[in-house]
Amino acid sequence: LFQQVATRLNTIAGLEVQVLPVVNEFFGATVTVSGLLAAQDVIPALQSSGAQHAILPRVMFDYQGNRTIDDQTPQQISAAAAMPVALAKDPTELVRYVRTLAQR
């Protein structure tokens, strides 16, 4: 689903969107739900991605959107990955954020 969204977003001039798969080392590679992603797995993937911005699934954080399962905040992930981090709960929020970036 996200690859389809990224393909459509890549039609916007000056924008390059990539879907970055993250292997869940925290619980094991067979656990593939984004709600069980840990920051310790996301941060290295972001660092090696070459990305300038990251949009993370909102569901990987607690109810308030403050902490991952390994107790990291979006701000801590942003600092460790050296890039701005946003959260999106659905494709509509994802597209809204990317459009905002494209207008800059």
PDB file of N, CA and C in Angstrom:
ATOM      1  N   LEU A   1       0.827  -1.194   0.000  1.00  0.00           N
ATOM      2  CA  LEU A   1       0.000   0.000   0.000  1.00  0.00           C
ATOM      3  C   LEU A   1       0.870   1.257   0.000  1.00  0.00           C
ATOM      4  N   PHE A   2       1.854   1.288   0.880  1.00  0.00           N
ATOM      5  CA  PHE A   2       2.690   2.490   0.954  1.00  0.00           C
ATOM      6  C   PHE A   2       3.528   2.685  -0.302  1.00  0.00           C
ATOM      7  N   GLN A   3       3.940   1.601  -0.931  1.00  0.00           N
ATOM      8  CA  GLN A   3       4.687   1.736  -2.179  1.00  0.00           C
ATOM      9  C   GLN A   3       3.809   2.353  -3.260  1.00  0.00           C
ATOM     10  N   GLN A   4       2.539   2.009  -3.288  1.00  0.00           N
ATOM     11  CA  GLN A   4       1.620   2.603  -4.248  1.00  0.00           C
ATOM     12  C   GLN A   4       1.461   4.094  -3.984  1.00  0.00           C
ATOM     13  N   VAL A   5       1.351   4.470  -2.723  1.00  0.00           N
ATOM     14  CA  VAL A   5       1.255   5.888  -2.362  1.00  0.00           C
ATOM     15  C   VAL A   5       2.537   6.610  -2.764  1.00  0.00           C
ATOM     16  N   ALA A   6       3.688   6.016  -2.481  1.00  0.00           N
ATOM     17  CA  ALA A   6       4.974   6.638  -2.830  1.00  0.00           C
ATOM     18  C   ALA A   6       5.100   6.816  -4.333  1.00  0.00           C
ATOM     19  N   THR A   7       4.679   5.844  -5.097  1.00  0.00           N
ATOM     20  CA  THR A   7       4.746   5.947  -6.559  1.00  0.00           C
ATOM     21  C   THR A   7       3.929   7.131  -7.053  1.00  0.00           C
ATOM     22  N   ARG A   8       2.759   7.322  -6.492  1.00  0.00           N
ATOM     23  CA  ARG A   8       1.929   8.471  -6.893  1.00  0.00           C
ATOM     24  C   ARG A   8       2.550   9.788  -6.443  1.00  0.00           C
ATOM     25  N   LEU A   9       3.110   9.811  -5.237  1.00  0.00           N
ATOM     26  CA  LEU A   9       3.732  11.043  -4.749  1.00  0.00           C
ATOM     27  C   LEU A   9       4.956  11.412  -5.575  1.00  0.00           C
ATOM     28  N   ASN A  10       5.632  10.432  -6.106  1.00  0.00           N
ATOM     29  CA  ASN A  10       6.822  10.704  -6.917  1.00  0.00           C
ATOM     30  C   ASN A  10       6.496  11.368  -8.247  1.00  0.00           C
ATOM     31  N   THR A  11       5.232  11.538  -8.552  1.00  0.00           N
ATOM     32  CA  THR A  11       4.854  12.287  -9.754  1.00  0.00           C
ATOM     33  C   THR A  11       4.893  13.796  -9.505  1.00  0.00           C
ATOM     34  N   ILE A  12       5.060  14.196  -8.267  1.00  0.00           N
ATOM     35  CA  ILE A  12       5.161  15.621  -7.921  1.00  0.00           C
ATOM     36  C   ILE A  12       6.575  16.083  -8.247  1.00  0.00           C
ATOM     37  N   ALA A  13       6.668  17.132  -9.031  1.00  0.00           N
ATOM     38  CA  ALA A  13       7.971  17.650  -9.454  1.00  0.00           C
ATOM     39  C   ALA A  13       8.826  18.024  -8.244  1.00  0.00           C
ATOM     40  N   GLY A  14      10.084  17.610  -8.275  1.00  0.00           N
ATOM     41  CA  GLY A  14      11.037  17.950  -7.229  1.00  0.00           C
ATOM     42  C   GLY A  14      10.903  17.121  -5.960  1.00  0.00           C
ATOM     43  N   LEU A  15      10.127  16.081  -6.016  1.00  0.00           N
ATOM     44  CA  LEU A  15       9.896  15.267  -4.835  1.00  0.00           C
ATOM     45  C   LEU A  15      10.322  13.836  -5.106  1.00  0.00           C
ATOM     46  N   GLU A  16      11.047  13.259  -4.158  1.00  0.00           N
ATOM     47  CA  GLU A  16      11.423  11.850  -4.251  1.00  0.00           C
ATOM     48  C   GLU A  16      11.044  11.174  -2.943  1.00  0.00           C
ATOM     49  N   VAL A  17      10.106  10.250  -3.034  1.00  0.00           N
ATOM     50  CA  VAL A  17       9.601   9.537  -1.870  1.00  0.00           C
ATOM     51  C   VAL A  17      10.030   8.085  -1.979  1.00  0.00           C
ATOM     52  N   GLN A  18      10.516   7.550  -0.879  1.00  0.00           N
ATOM     53  CA  GLN A  18      10.865   6.129  -0.861  1.00  0.00           C
ATOM     54  C   GLN A  18      10.264   5.465   0.369  1.00  0.00           C
ATOM     55  N   VAL A  19       9.858   4.232   0.198  1.00  0.00           N
ATOM     56  CA  VAL A  19       9.382   3.428   1.310  1.00  0.00           C
ATOM     57  C   VAL A  19      10.595   2.691   1.854  1.00  0.00           C
ATOM     58  N   LEU A  20      10.810   2.800   3.137  1.00  0.00           N
ATOM     59  CA  LEU A  20      11.985   2.205   3.757  1.00  0.00           C
ATOM     60  C   LEU A  20      11.578   1.037   4.653  1.00  0.00           C
ATOM     61  N   PRO A  21      11.774  -0.182   4.180  1.00  0.00           N
ATOM     62  CA  PRO A  21      11.465  -1.335   5.041  1.00  0.00           C
ATOM     63  C   PRO A  21      12.430  -1.388   6.232  1.00  0.00           C
ATOM     64  N   VAL A  22      11.895  -1.738   7.384  1.00  0.00           N
ATOM     65  CA  VAL A  22      12.704  -1.849   8.599  1.00  0.00           C
ATOM     66  C   VAL A  22      12.512  -3.264   9.151  1.00  0.00           C
ATOM     67  N   VAL A  23      13.616  -3.958   9.350  1.00  0.00           N
ATOM     68  CA  VAL A  23      13.562  -5.296   9.938  1.00  0.00           C
ATOM     69  C   VAL A  23      13.408  -5.154  11.454  1.00  0.00           C
ATOM     70  N   ASN A  24      12.462  -5.856  12.001  1.00  0.00           N
ATOM     71  CA  ASN A  24      12.190  -5.805  13.429  1.00  0.00           C
ATOM     72  C   ASN A  24      13.139  -6.754  14.164  1.00  0.00           C
ATOM     73  N   GLU A  25      14.269  -6.212  14.588  1.00  0.00           N
ATOM     74  CA  GLU A  25      15.246  -7.011  15.351  1.00  0.00           C
ATOM     75  C   GLU A  25      14.825  -7.124  16.815  1.00  0.00           C
ATOM     76  N   PHE A  26      14.062  -6.150  17.292  1.00  0.00           N
ATOM     77  CA  PHE A  26      13.639  -6.108  18.692  1.00  0.00           C
ATOM     78  C   PHE A  26      12.817  -7.344  19.053  1.00  0.00           C
ATOM     79  N   PHE A  27      11.833  -7.683  18.200  1.00  0.00           N
ATOM     80  CA  PHE A  27      10.983  -8.851  18.435  1.00  0.00           C
ATOM     81  C   PHE A  27      11.301 -10.015  17.515  1.00  0.00           C
ATOM     82  N   GLY A  28      12.090  -9.762  16.470  1.00  0.00           N
ATOM     83  CA  GLY A  28      12.413 -10.800  15.503  1.00  0.00           C
ATOM     84  C   GLY A  28      11.859 -10.462  14.128  1.00  0.00           C
ATOM     85  N   ALA A  29      12.574 -10.889  13.121  1.00  0.00           N
ATOM     86  CA  ALA A  29      12.241 -10.527  11.736  1.00  0.00           C
ATOM     87  C   ALA A  29      10.872 -11.033  11.287  1.00  0.00           C
ATOM     88  N   THR A  30      10.321 -12.020  11.975  1.00  0.00           N
ATOM     89  CA  THR A  30       9.005 -12.516  11.578  1.00  0.00           C
ATOM     90  C   THR A  30       7.871 -11.623  12.069  1.00  0.00           C
ATOM     91  N   VAL A  31       8.159 -10.690  12.956  1.00  0.00           N
ATOM     92  CA  VAL A  31       7.156  -9.740  13.439  1.00  0.00           C
ATOM     93  C   VAL A  31       7.167  -8.551  12.483  1.00  0.00           C
ATOM     94  N   THR A  32       6.086  -8.380  11.735  1.00  0.00           N
ATOM     95  CA  THR A  32       6.083  -7.406  10.643  1.00  0.00           C
ATOM     96  C   THR A  32       5.014  -6.324  10.784  1.00  0.00           C
ATOM     97  N   VAL A  33       4.481  -6.147  11.960  1.00  0.00           N
ATOM     98  CA  VAL A  33       3.484  -5.094  12.157  1.00  0.00           C
ATOM     99  C   VAL A  33       4.164  -3.820  12.639  1.00  0.00           C
ATOM    100  N   SER A  34       3.752  -2.685  12.090  1.00  0.00           N
ATOM    101  CA  SER A  34       4.410  -1.422  12.438  1.00  0.00           C
ATOM    102  C   SER A  34       4.163  -1.019  13.887  1.00  0.00           C
ATOM    103  N   GLY A  35       3.100  -1.514  14.500  1.00  0.00           N
ATOM    104  CA  GLY A  35       2.831  -1.189  15.896  1.00  0.00           C
ATOM    105  C   GLY A  35       3.843  -1.783  16.858  1.00  0.00           C
ATOM    106  N   LEU A  36       4.659  -2.717  16.386  1.00  0.00           N
ATOM    107  CA  LEU A  36       5.684  -3.324  17.230  1.00  0.00           C
ATOM    108  C   LEU A  36       7.096  -2.959  16.774  1.00  0.00           C
ATOM    109  N   LEU A  37       7.227  -1.845  16.055  1.00  0.00           N
ATOM    110  CA  LEU A  37       8.561  -1.374  15.676  1.00  0.00           C
ATOM    111  C   LEU A  37       9.195  -0.624  16.837  1.00  0.00           C
ATOM    112  N   ALA A  38      10.456  -0.876  17.057  1.00  0.00           N
ATOM    113  CA  ALA A  38      11.210  -0.194  18.108  1.00  0.00           C
ATOM    114  C   ALA A  38      12.124   0.853  17.476  1.00  0.00           C
ATOM    115  N   ALA A  39      12.356   1.912  18.201  1.00  0.00           N
ATOM    116  CA  ALA A  39      13.253   2.964  17.719  1.00  0.00           C
ATOM    117  C   ALA A  39      14.645   2.414  17.424  1.00  0.00           C
ATOM    118  N   GLN A  40      15.092   1.444  18.213  1.00  0.00           N
ATOM    119  CA  GLN A  40      16.438   0.890  18.003  1.00  0.00           C
ATOM    120  C   GLN A  40      16.569   0.228  16.626  1.00  0.00           C
ATOM    121  N   ASP A  41      15.467  -0.148  16.003  1.00  0.00           N
ATOM    122  CA  ASP A  41      15.502  -0.709  14.656  1.00  0.00           C
ATOM    123  C   ASP A  41      15.291   0.369  13.597  1.00  0.00           C
ATOM    124  N   VAL A  42      14.481   1.360  13.917  1.00  0.00           N
ATOM    125  CA  VAL A  42      14.153   2.425  12.973  1.00  0.00           C
ATOM    126  C   VAL A  42      15.329   3.375  12.771  1.00  0.00           C
ATOM    127  N   ILE A  43      15.983   3.757  13.842  1.00  0.00           N
ATOM    128  CA  ILE A  43      17.048   4.763  13.760  1.00  0.00           C
ATOM    129  C   ILE A  43      18.174   4.354  12.806  1.00  0.00           C
ATOM    130  N   PRO A  44      18.750   3.156  12.910  1.00  0.00           N
ATOM    131  CA  PRO A  44      19.811   2.797  11.963  1.00  0.00           C
ATOM    132  C   PRO A  44      19.328   2.769  10.503  1.00  0.00           C
ATOM    133  N   ALA A  45      18.086   2.334  10.303  1.00  0.00           N
ATOM    134  CA  ALA A  45      17.542   2.331   8.938  1.00  0.00           C
ATOM    135  C   ALA A  45      17.447   3.745   8.399  1.00  0.00           C
ATOM    136  N   LEU A  46      17.010   4.676   9.223  1.00  0.00           N
ATOM    137  CA  LEU A  46      16.932   6.073   8.791  1.00  0.00           C
ATOM    138  C   LEU A  46      18.324   6.651   8.546  1.00  0.00           C
ATOM    139  N   GLN A  47      19.250   6.362   9.434  1.00  0.00           N
ATOM    140  CA  GLN A  47      20.614   6.897   9.293  1.00  0.00           C
ATOM    141  C   GLN A  47      21.264   6.461   7.987  1.00  0.00           C
ATOM    142  N   SER A  48      21.007   5.244   7.551  1.00  0.00           N
ATOM    143  CA  SER A  48      21.645   4.740   6.333  1.00  0.00           C
ATOM    144  C   SER A  48      20.819   4.986   5.078  1.00  0.00           C
ATOM    145  N   SER A  49      19.664   5.611   5.217  1.00  0.00           N
ATOM    146  CA  SER A  49      18.748   5.779   4.085  1.00  0.00           C
ATOM    147  C   SER A  49      19.115   6.915   3.138  1.00  0.00           C
ATOM    148  N   GLY A  50      19.819   7.914   3.647  1.00  0.00           N
ATOM    149  CA  GLY A  50      20.093   9.098   2.834  1.00  0.00           C
ATOM    150  C   GLY A  50      18.908  10.050   2.757  1.00  0.00           C
ATOM    151  N   ALA A  51      17.868   9.776   3.512  1.00  0.00           N
ATOM    152  CA  ALA A  51      16.665  10.612   3.495  1.00  0.00           C
ATOM    153  C   ALA A  51      16.909  11.945   4.198  1.00  0.00           C
ATOM    154  N   GLN A  52      16.091  12.920   3.851  1.00  0.00           N
ATOM    155  CA  GLN A  52      16.153  14.229   4.488  1.00  0.00           C
ATOM    156  C   GLN A  52      15.041  14.410   5.517  1.00  0.00           C
ATOM    157  N   HIS A  53      13.965  13.656   5.357  1.00  0.00           N
ATOM    158  CA  HIS A  53      12.813  13.690   6.261  1.00  0.00           C
ATOM    159  C   HIS A  53      12.303  12.263   6.437  1.00  0.00           C
ATOM    160  N   ALA A  54      11.613  12.021   7.543  1.00  0.00           N
ATOM    161  CA  ALA A  54      11.020  10.706   7.766  1.00  0.00           C
ATOM    162  C   ALA A  54       9.588  10.864   8.250  1.00  0.00           C
ATOM    163  N   ILE A  55       8.735  10.006   7.734  1.00  0.00           N
ATOM    164  CA  ILE A  55       7.365   9.919   8.218  1.00  0.00           C
ATOM    165  C   ILE A  55       7.199   8.518   8.779  1.00  0.00           C
ATOM    166  N   LEU A  56       6.931   8.452  10.061  1.00  0.00           N
ATOM    167  CA  LEU A  56       6.812   7.174  10.751  1.00  0.00           C
ATOM    168  C   LEU A  56       5.344   6.854  11.017  1.00  0.00           C
ATOM    169  N   PRO A  57       5.020   5.564  11.080  1.00  0.00           N
ATOM    170  CA  PRO A  57       3.642   5.203  11.392  1.00  0.00           C
ATOM    171  C   PRO A  57       3.277   5.590  12.825  1.00  0.00           C
ATOM    172  N   ARG A  58       2.187   6.302  12.972  1.00  0.00           N
ATOM    173  CA  ARG A  58       1.735   6.768  14.290  1.00  0.00           C
ATOM    174  C   ARG A  58       1.555   5.592  15.258  1.00  0.00           C
ATOM    175  N   VAL A  59       1.162   4.443  14.720  1.00  0.00           N
ATOM    176  CA  VAL A  59       0.858   3.281  15.537  1.00  0.00           C
ATOM    177  C   VAL A  59       2.088   2.690  16.229  1.00  0.00           C
ATOM    178  N   MET A  60       3.292   3.094  15.816  1.00  0.00           N
ATOM    179  CA  MET A  60       4.476   2.563  16.505  1.00  0.00           C
ATOM    180  C   MET A  60       4.738   3.283  17.832  1.00  0.00           C
ATOM    181  N   PHE A  61       3.887   4.267  18.146  1.00  0.00           N
ATOM    182  CA  PHE A  61       4.001   5.017  19.395  1.00  0.00           C
ATOM    183  C   PHE A  61       2.802   4.722  20.295  1.00  0.00           C
ATOM    184  N   ASP A  62       2.936   5.045  21.562  1.00  0.00           N
ATOM    185  CA  ASP A  62       1.849   4.798  22.502  1.00  0.00           C
ATOM    186  C   ASP A  62       0.624   5.642  22.160  1.00  0.00           C
ATOM    187  N   TYR A  63      -0.414   5.485  22.955  1.00  0.00           N
ATOM    188  CA  TYR A  63      -1.697   6.137  22.703  1.00  0.00           C
ATOM    189  C   TYR A  63      -1.560   7.652  22.538  1.00  0.00           C
ATOM    190  N   GLN A  64      -0.709   8.264  23.334  1.00  0.00           N
ATOM    191  CA  GLN A  64      -0.511   9.709  23.264  1.00  0.00           C
ATOM    192  C   GLN A  64       0.424  10.121  22.124  1.00  0.00           C
ATOM    193  N   GLY A  65       1.094   9.160  21.502  1.00  0.00           N
ATOM    194  CA  GLY A  65       2.050   9.479  20.434  1.00  0.00           C
ATOM    195  C   GLY A  65       3.391   9.930  20.970  1.00  0.00           C
ATOM    196  N   ASN A  66       3.692   9.547  22.206  1.00  0.00           N
ATOM    197  CA  ASN A  66       4.899  10.030  22.867  1.00  0.00           C
ATOM    198  C   ASN A  66       6.063   9.057  22.879  1.00  0.00           C
ATOM    199  N   ARG A  67       5.807   7.755  22.985  1.00  0.00           N
ATOM    200  CA  ARG A  67       6.886   6.792  23.224  1.00  0.00           C
ATOM    201  C   ARG A  67       6.731   5.530  22.384  1.00  0.00           C
ATOM    202  N   THR A  68       7.871   5.025  21.922  1.00  0.00           N
ATOM    203  CA  THR A  68       7.896   3.742  21.237  1.00  0.00           C
ATOM    204  C   THR A  68       7.922   2.630  22.277  1.00  0.00           C
ATOM    205  N   ILE A  69       7.879   1.416  21.802  1.00  0.00           N
ATOM    206  CA  ILE A  69       7.901   0.254  22.698  1.00  0.00           C
ATOM    207  C   ILE A  69       9.221   0.161  23.477  1.00  0.00           C
ATOM    208  N   ASP A  70      10.287   0.774  22.932  1.00  0.00           N
ATOM    209  CA  ASP A  70      11.568   0.817  23.655  1.00  0.00           C
ATOM    210  C   ASP A  70      11.824   2.202  24.263  1.00  0.00           C
ATOM    211  N   ASP A  71      10.733   2.944  24.526  1.00  0.00           N
ATOM    212  CA  ASP A  71      10.749   4.178  25.321  1.00  0.00           C
ATOM    213  C   ASP A  71      11.497   5.347  24.662  1.00  0.00           C
ATOM    214  N   GLN A  72      11.340   5.496  23.367  1.00  0.00           N
ATOM    215  CA  GLN A  72      11.946   6.633  22.669  1.00  0.00           C
ATOM    216  C   GLN A  72      10.849   7.547  22.133  1.00  0.00           C
ATOM    217  N   THR A  73      11.105   8.846  22.144  1.00  0.00           N
ATOM    218  CA  THR A  73      10.144   9.819  21.636  1.00  0.00           C
ATOM    219  C   THR A  73      10.436  10.118  20.167  1.00  0.00           C
ATOM    220  N   PRO A  74       9.464  10.695  19.453  1.00  0.00           N
ATOM    221  CA  PRO A  74       9.752  11.128  18.081  1.00  0.00           C
ATOM    222  C   PRO A  74      10.928  12.106  18.026  1.00  0.00           C
ATOM    223  N   GLN A  75      11.045  12.960  19.039  1.00  0.00           N
ATOM    224  CA  GLN A  75      12.143  13.924  19.084  1.00  0.00           C
ATOM    225  C   GLN A  75      13.496  13.226  19.239  1.00  0.00           C
ATOM    226  N   GLN A  76      13.541  12.189  20.043  1.00  0.00           N
ATOM    227  CA  GLN A  76      14.789  11.441  20.212  1.00  0.00           C
ATOM    228  C   GLN A  76      15.165  10.705  18.922  1.00  0.00           C
ATOM    229  N   ILE A  77      14.179  10.164  18.246  1.00  0.00           N
ATOM    230  CA  ILE A  77      14.443   9.499  16.968  1.00  0.00           C
ATOM    231  C   ILE A  77      14.947  10.510  15.961  1.00  0.00           C
ATOM    232  N   SER A  78      14.314  11.672  15.907  1.00  0.00           N
ATOM    233  CA  SER A  78      14.724  12.740  15.001  1.00  0.00           C
ATOM    234  C   SER A  78      16.167  13.157  15.257  1.00  0.00           C
ATOM    235  N   ALA A  79      16.516  13.347  16.511  1.00  0.00           N
ATOM    236  CA  ALA A  79      17.888  13.756  16.862  1.00  0.00           C
ATOM    237  C   ALA A  79      18.890  12.670  16.493  1.00  0.00           C
ATOM    238  N   ALA A  80      18.578  11.422  16.822  1.00  0.00           N
ATOM    239  CA  ALA A  80      19.508  10.320  16.543  1.00  0.00           C
ATOM    240  C   ALA A  80      19.675  10.071  15.050  1.00  0.00           C
ATOM    241  N   ALA A  81      18.599  10.259  14.289  1.00  0.00           N
ATOM    242  CA  ALA A  81      18.658  10.030  12.841  1.00  0.00           C
ATOM    243  C   ALA A  81      19.105  11.261  12.073  1.00  0.00           C
ATOM    244  N   ALA A  82      19.201  12.387  12.765  1.00  0.00           N
ATOM    245  CA  ALA A  82      19.627  13.658  12.163  1.00  0.00           C
ATOM    246  C   ALA A  82      18.712  14.088  11.018  1.00  0.00           C
ATOM    247  N   MET A  83      17.398  13.996  11.272  1.00  0.00           N
ATOM    248  CA  MET A  83      16.426  14.463  10.280  1.00  0.00           C
ATOM    249  C   MET A  83      15.092  14.714  10.980  1.00  0.00           C
ATOM    250  N   PRO A  84      14.285  15.612  10.411  1.00  0.00           N
ATOM    251  CA  PRO A  84      12.949  15.811  10.975  1.00  0.00           C
ATOM    252  C   PRO A  84      12.122  14.534  10.846  1.00  0.00           C
ATOM    253  N   VAL A  85      11.315  14.266  11.860  1.00  0.00           N
ATOM    254  CA  VAL A  85      10.448  13.090  11.885  1.00  0.00           C
ATOM    255  C   VAL A  85       9.018  13.546  12.118  1.00  0.00           C
ATOM    256  N   ALA A  86       8.113  13.056  11.292  1.00  0.00           N
ATOM    257  CA  ALA A  86       6.684  13.309  11.461  1.00  0.00           C
ATOM    258  C   ALA A  86       5.989  11.965  11.647  1.00  0.00           C
ATOM    259  N   LEU A  87       4.783  12.013  12.197  1.00  0.00           N
ATOM    260  CA  LEU A  87       3.982  10.805  12.385  1.00  0.00           C
ATOM    261  C   LEU A  87       2.745  10.895  11.506  1.00  0.00           C
ATOM    262  N   ALA A  88       2.369   9.769  10.924  1.00  0.00           N
ATOM    263  CA  ALA A  88       1.144   9.718  10.123  1.00  0.00           C
ATOM    264  C   ALA A  88       0.333   8.502  10.545  1.00  0.00           C
ATOM    265  N   LYS A  89      -0.962   8.730  10.776  1.00  0.00           N
ATOM    266  CA  LYS A  89      -1.799   7.615  11.198  1.00  0.00           C
ATOM    267  C   LYS A  89      -2.479   6.915  10.030  1.00  0.00           C
ATOM    268  N   ASP A  90      -2.495   7.554   8.863  1.00  0.00           N
ATOM    269  CA  ASP A  90      -3.135   6.939   7.703  1.00  0.00           C
ATOM    270  C   ASP A  90      -2.578   7.576   6.427  1.00  0.00           C
ATOM    271  N   PRO A  91      -2.894   7.024   5.257  1.00  0.00           N
ATOM    272  CA  PRO A  91      -2.362   7.580   4.004  1.00  0.00           C
ATOM    273  C   PRO A  91      -2.726   9.048   3.777  1.00  0.00           C
ATOM    274  N   THR A  92      -3.894   9.482   4.262  1.00  0.00           N
ATOM    275  CA  THR A  92      -4.280  10.885   4.096  1.00  0.00           C
ATOM    276  C   THR A  92      -3.297  11.811   4.811  1.00  0.00           C
ATOM    277  N   GLU A  93      -2.936  11.480   6.040  1.00  0.00           N
ATOM    278  CA  GLU A  93      -1.959  12.291   6.774  1.00  0.00           C
ATOM    279  C   GLU A  93      -0.592  12.238   6.094  1.00  0.00           C
ATOM    280  N   LEU A  94      -0.232  11.092   5.590  1.00  0.00           N
ATOM    281  CA  LEU A  94       1.031  10.939   4.871  1.00  0.00           C
ATOM    282  C   LEU A  94       1.080  11.873   3.670  1.00  0.00           C
ATOM    283  N   VAL A  95       0.045  11.855   2.862  1.00  0.00           N
ATOM    284  CA  VAL A  95      -0.018  12.700   1.672  1.00  0.00           C
ATOM    285  C   VAL A  95      -0.024  14.175   2.065  1.00  0.00           C
ATOM    286  N   ARG A  96      -0.742  14.530   3.105  1.00  0.00           N
ATOM    287  CA  ARG A  96      -0.796  15.931   3.558  1.00  0.00           C
ATOM    288  C   ARG A  96       0.597  16.426   3.946  1.00  0.00           C
ATOM    289  N   TYR A  97       1.339  15.617   4.679  1.00  0.00           N
ATOM    290  CA  TYR A  97       2.682  16.009   5.099  1.00  0.00           C
ATOM    291  C   TYR A  97       3.618  16.144   3.902  1.00  0.00           C
ATOM    292  N   VAL A  98       3.552  15.191   2.994  1.00  0.00           N
ATOM    293  CA  VAL A  98       4.425  15.230   1.828  1.00  0.00           C
ATOM    294  C   VAL A  98       4.093  16.429   0.939  1.00  0.00           C
ATOM    295  N   ARG A  99       2.850  16.739   0.790  1.00  0.00           N
ATOM    296  CA  ARG A  99       2.463  17.928   0.005  1.00  0.00           C
ATOM    297  C   ARG A  99       3.015  19.204   0.637  1.00  0.00           C
ATOM    298  N   THR A 100       2.971  19.268   1.955  1.00  0.00           N
ATOM    299  CA  THR A 100       3.535  20.427   2.665  1.00  0.00           C
ATOM    300  C   THR A 100       5.039  20.523   2.365  1.00  0.00           C
ATOM    301  N   LEU A 101       5.730  19.411   2.390  1.00  0.00           N
ATOM    302  CA  LEU A 101       7.161  19.413   2.068  1.00  0.00           C
ATOM    303  C   LEU A 101       7.411  19.853   0.618  1.00  0.00           C
ATOM    304  N   ALA A 102       6.583  19.379  -0.276  1.00  0.00           N
ATOM    305  CA  ALA A 102       6.758  19.691  -1.692  1.00  0.00           C
ATOM    306  C   ALA A 102       6.543  21.179  -1.969  1.00  0.00           C
ATOM    307  N   GLN A 103       5.723  21.848  -1.169  1.00  0.00           N
ATOM    308  CA  GLN A 103       5.458  23.260  -1.366  1.00  0.00           C
ATOM    309  C   GLN A 103       6.576  24.161  -0.844  1.00  0.00           C
ATOM    310  N   ARG A 104       7.477  23.587  -0.071  1.00  0.00           N
ATOM    311  CA  ARG A 104       8.573  24.382   0.503  1.00  0.00           C
ATOM    312  C   ARG A 104       9.646  24.675  -0.494  1.00  0.00           C
TER     313      ARG A 104
END
